[in-house]
Coordinates of N, CA, C and O in Angstrom, one line a residue:
P1 N -2.5 -15.0 15.1 CA -2.6 -13.9 14.0 C -1.3 -13.4 13.8 O -0.3 -13.4 14.5
M2 N -1.1 -13.0 12.5 CA 0.2 -12.3 12.0 C 0.2 -10.8 12.4 O -0.8 -10.2 12.4
R3 N 1.4 -10.4 12.8 CA 1.6 -9.0 13.1 C 2.7 -8.5 12.2 O 3.7 -9.1 12.0
F4 N 2.7 -7.2 11.9 CA 3.7 -6.6 11.1 C 4.2 -5.3 11.8 O 3.2 -4.6 12.4
S5 N 5.3 -5.0 11.8 CA 5.8 -3.7 12.4 C 6.3 -2.6 11.5 O 6.6 -1.6 11.9
T6 N 6.5 -2.9 10.1 CA 7.0 -2.0 9.2 C 6.1 -1.9 8.0 O 5.6 -2.8 7.5
L7 N 5.8 -0.5 7.7 CA 5.1 -0.3 6.4 C 6.1 0.4 5.5 O 6.7 1.5 5.8
E8 N 6.3 -0.1 4.3 CA 7.2 0.5 3.3 C 6.4 1.1 2.2 O 5.6 0.4 1.6
R9 N 6.5 2.5 2.0 CA 5.8 3.0 0.9 C 6.8 3.3 -0.2 O 7.9 3.6 0.0
H10 N 6.3 3.1 -1.4 CA 7.2 3.2 -2.5 C 6.9 4.6 -3.2 O 6.1 4.7 -4.1
L11 N 7.6 5.6 -2.5 CA 7.2 7.0 -2.9 C 8.0 7.5 -4.2 O 7.5 8.3 -5.0
A12 N 9.2 6.8 -4.6 CA 10.1 7.4 -5.7 C 10.0 6.5 -6.7 O 10.5 6.9 -7.9
V13 N 9.9 5.1 -6.5 CA 10.1 4.2 -7.6 C 8.9 3.1 -7.8 O 8.2 2.9 -6.8
T14 N 8.8 2.4 -8.9 CA 8.2 1.3 -9.0 C 9.0 0.1 -8.8 O 10.2 0.1 -9.2
Q15 N 8.5 -0.9 -8.1 CA 9.5 -2.0 -7.8 C 8.8 -3.3 -8.3 O 7.6 -3.4 -8.0
G16 N 9.7 -4.2 -8.7 CA 9.2 -5.5 -9.3 C 9.7 -6.6 -8.4 O 10.9 -6.5 -7.9
F17 N 8.8 -7.7 -8.1 CA 9.5 -8.9 -7.4 C 9.2 -10.0 -8.2 O 8.2 -10.3 -8.9
L18 N 10.3 -10.8 -8.5 CA 10.2 -12.0 -9.3 C 10.6 -13.2 -8.4 O 11.7 -13.2 -7.7
P19 N 9.9 -14.3 -8.5 CA 10.1 -15.4 -7.6 C 11.4 -16.1 -8.2 O 11.5 -16.3 -9.5
L20 N 12.1 -16.7 -7.3 CA 13.3 -17.6 -7.7 C 12.9 -19.0 -7.4 O 12.6 -19.5 -6.3
G21 N 13.1 -20.0 -8.4 CA 12.9 -21.3 -8.1 C 11.5 -21.7 -7.8 O 11.2 -22.7 -7.2
G22 N 10.5 -21.0 -8.2 CA 9.1 -21.4 -7.9 C 8.7 -21.3 -6.5 O 7.7 -22.0 -6.0
T23 N 9.4 -20.5 -5.6 CA 9.0 -20.3 -4.2 C 7.7 -19.7 -4.0 O 7.4 -18.6 -4.4
V24 N 7.0 -20.3 -3.2 CA 5.6 -19.7 -2.8 C 5.9 -18.7 -1.8 O 6.8 -18.9 -0.9
S25 N 5.1 -17.7 -1.7 CA 5.3 -16.6 -0.7 C 3.9 -15.8 -0.5 O 2.9 -16.1 -1.2
I26 N 3.9 -15.1 0.5 CA 2.7 -14.2 1.0 C 3.2 -12.9 0.9 O 4.2 -12.3 1.4
M27 N 2.4 -12.0 0.1 CA 2.6 -10.6 0.0 C 1.5 -9.8 0.6 O 0.4 -10.1 0.2
V28 N 1.9 -8.9 1.6 CA 0.9 -8.1 2.1 C 0.9 -6.6 1.5 O 2.1 -6.1 1.6
V29 N -0.2 -6.1 1.1 CA 0.0 -4.8 0.5 C -1.2 -3.9 0.9 O -2.2 -4.5 1.5
A30 N -1.1 -2.7 0.7 CA -2.2 -1.8 0.9 C -2.4 -0.8 -0.3 O -1.5 -0.7 -1.2
P31 N -3.6 -0.2 -0.6 CA -3.7 0.7 -1.8 C -2.8 2.0 -1.8 O -2.3 2.3 -0.7
E32 N -2.7 2.4 -2.9 CA -1.8 3.6 -2.9 C -2.4 4.7 -2.2 O -3.4 4.8 -1.8
T33 N -1.4 5.6 -1.7 CA -1.7 6.8 -0.9 C -1.2 8.0 -1.8 O -0.4 7.8 -2.7
D34 N -1.5 9.2 -1.3 CA -1.1 10.4 -2.1 C 0.5 10.5 -1.9 O 1.1 10.8 -0.9
I35 N 1.2 10.4 -3.1 CA 2.7 10.4 -3.0 C 3.2 11.8 -2.8 O 4.4 12.0 -2.4
A36 N 2.3 12.8 -2.8 CA 2.7 14.1 -2.5 C 2.8 14.4 -1.0 O 3.3 15.3 -0.5
D37 N 2.1 13.5 -0.3 CA 2.1 13.6 1.3 C 2.8 12.4 1.9 O 2.5 11.4 2.0
P38 N 4.3 12.7 2.3 CA 5.0 11.6 2.8 C 4.5 11.0 4.0 O 4.9 9.8 4.5
S39 N 3.7 11.6 4.7 CA 3.2 11.2 6.0 C 1.9 10.3 5.9 O 1.3 9.8 6.8
A40 N 1.2 10.3 4.6 CA 0.0 9.7 4.3 C 0.2 8.3 4.5 O 1.2 7.6 4.2
A41 N -0.7 7.6 5.3 CA -0.7 6.1 5.4 C -2.1 5.6 5.0 O -3.1 6.1 5.3
P42 N -2.1 4.3 4.6 CA -3.2 3.6 4.2 C -4.0 3.3 5.5 O -3.5 3.0 6.5
D43 N -5.3 3.1 5.2 CA -6.1 2.6 6.2 C -5.9 1.2 6.6 O -5.8 0.3 5.7
P44 N -5.7 1.0 7.9 CA -5.3 -0.6 8.3 C -6.3 -1.6 7.7 O -6.0 -2.5 7.5
A45 N -7.6 -1.2 7.5 CA -8.8 -2.0 7.2 C -8.5 -2.4 5.7 O -9.0 -3.2 5.1
S46 N -7.7 -1.6 5.0 CA -7.4 -1.8 3.6 C -6.3 -2.9 3.2 O -6.2 -3.2 2.0
V47 N -5.6 -3.2 4.2 CA -4.5 -4.1 4.0 C -4.9 -5.5 3.6 O -5.9 -6.0 4.1
R48 N -4.3 -6.1 2.5 CA -4.7 -7.4 2.2 C -3.6 -8.3 1.9 O -2.5 -7.7 1.6
A49 N -3.6 -9.6 2.2 CA -2.6 -10.5 2.0 C -2.9 -11.3 0.8 O -4.1 -11.8 0.6
F50 N -1.8 -11.7 -0.1 CA -2.0 -12.5 -1.1 C -0.9 -13.7 -1.2 O 0.1 -13.4 -0.8
R51 N -1.5 -14.9 -1.5 CA -0.4 -16.0 -1.6 C 0.0 -16.0 -3.1 O -0.9 -16.1 -3.9
L52 N 1.2 -16.0 -3.2 CA 1.9 -15.9 -4.5 C 2.5 -17.2 -4.8 O 3.2 -18.0 -4.0
D53 N 2.1 -18.0 -6.0 CA 2.3 -19.3 -6.2 C 3.6 -19.6 -6.7 O 4.1 -20.8 -6.8
G54 N 4.5 -18.6 -7.0 CA 5.8 -18.7 -7.3 C 6.2 -18.8 -8.9 O 7.1 -19.0 -9.4
D55 N 5.1 -18.6 -9.7 CA 5.3 -18.6 -11.1 C 5.0 -17.5 -11.9 O 5.1 -17.3 -13.0
K56 N 4.7 -16.3 -11.1 CA 4.5 -15.0 -11.7 C 5.2 -13.8 -11.0 O 5.2 -14.0 -9.7
G57 N 5.5 -12.9 -11.5 CA 6.1 -11.6 -10.8 C 5.1 -10.7 -10.3 O 4.0 -10.9 -10.8
V58 N 5.5 -9.6 -9.6 CA 4.5 -8.7 -9.1 C 5.2 -7.4 -9.3 O 6.4 -7.2 -9.0
V59 N 4.4 -6.4 -9.7 CA 4.9 -5.0 -9.7 C 4.0 -4.1 -8.9 O 2.9 -4.2 -8.8
L60 N 4.8 -3.4 -7.9 CA 4.1 -2.4 -7.0 C 4.5 -1.0 -7.6 O 5.6 -0.6 -7.7
W61 N 3.5 -0.4 -8.0 CA 3.7 1.0 -8.6 C 3.9 2.1 -7.4 O 3.6 1.8 -6.3
R62 N 4.6 3.0 -8.1 CA 4.9 4.2 -7.1 C 3.6 4.6 -6.3 O 2.6 4.7 -6.9
G63 N 3.8 4.7 -5.1 CA 2.7 5.2 -4.0 C 2.1 3.9 -3.4 O 1.4 4.0 -2.4
W64 N 2.1 2.6 -3.8 CA 1.6 1.5 -3.1 C 2.6 1.4 -2.0 O 3.7 1.6 -1.8
A65 N 2.0 0.6 -1.0 CA 2.8 0.2 0.2 C 2.7 -1.4 0.4 O 1.9 -2.2 0.0
T66 N 3.9 -1.8 1.0 CA 4.1 -3.2 1.4 C 4.3 -3.3 2.9 O 5.0 -2.4 3.4
L67 N 3.9 -4.4 3.5 CA 4.4 -4.5 4.9 C 5.3 -5.6 5.0 O 5.6 -6.6 4.2
S68 N 6.2 -5.5 6.0 CA 7.4 -6.5 6.2 C 7.7 -6.6 7.7 O 7.1 -6.0 8.4

């Protein structure tokens, strides 16, 4: 099983990810939380992983979270 130790919330900015050279990757995300509450964390059961095929970019809107 995969384990993650860091949860990064995008409280101040919207962030975009663009693949270079068609690289396949996995992005693990959780739904947005209340950006007015810096200590708010998503429910661990809501975390989802997606396989990105390397030909499209991804935008994470302010308030969404990614795991690393």
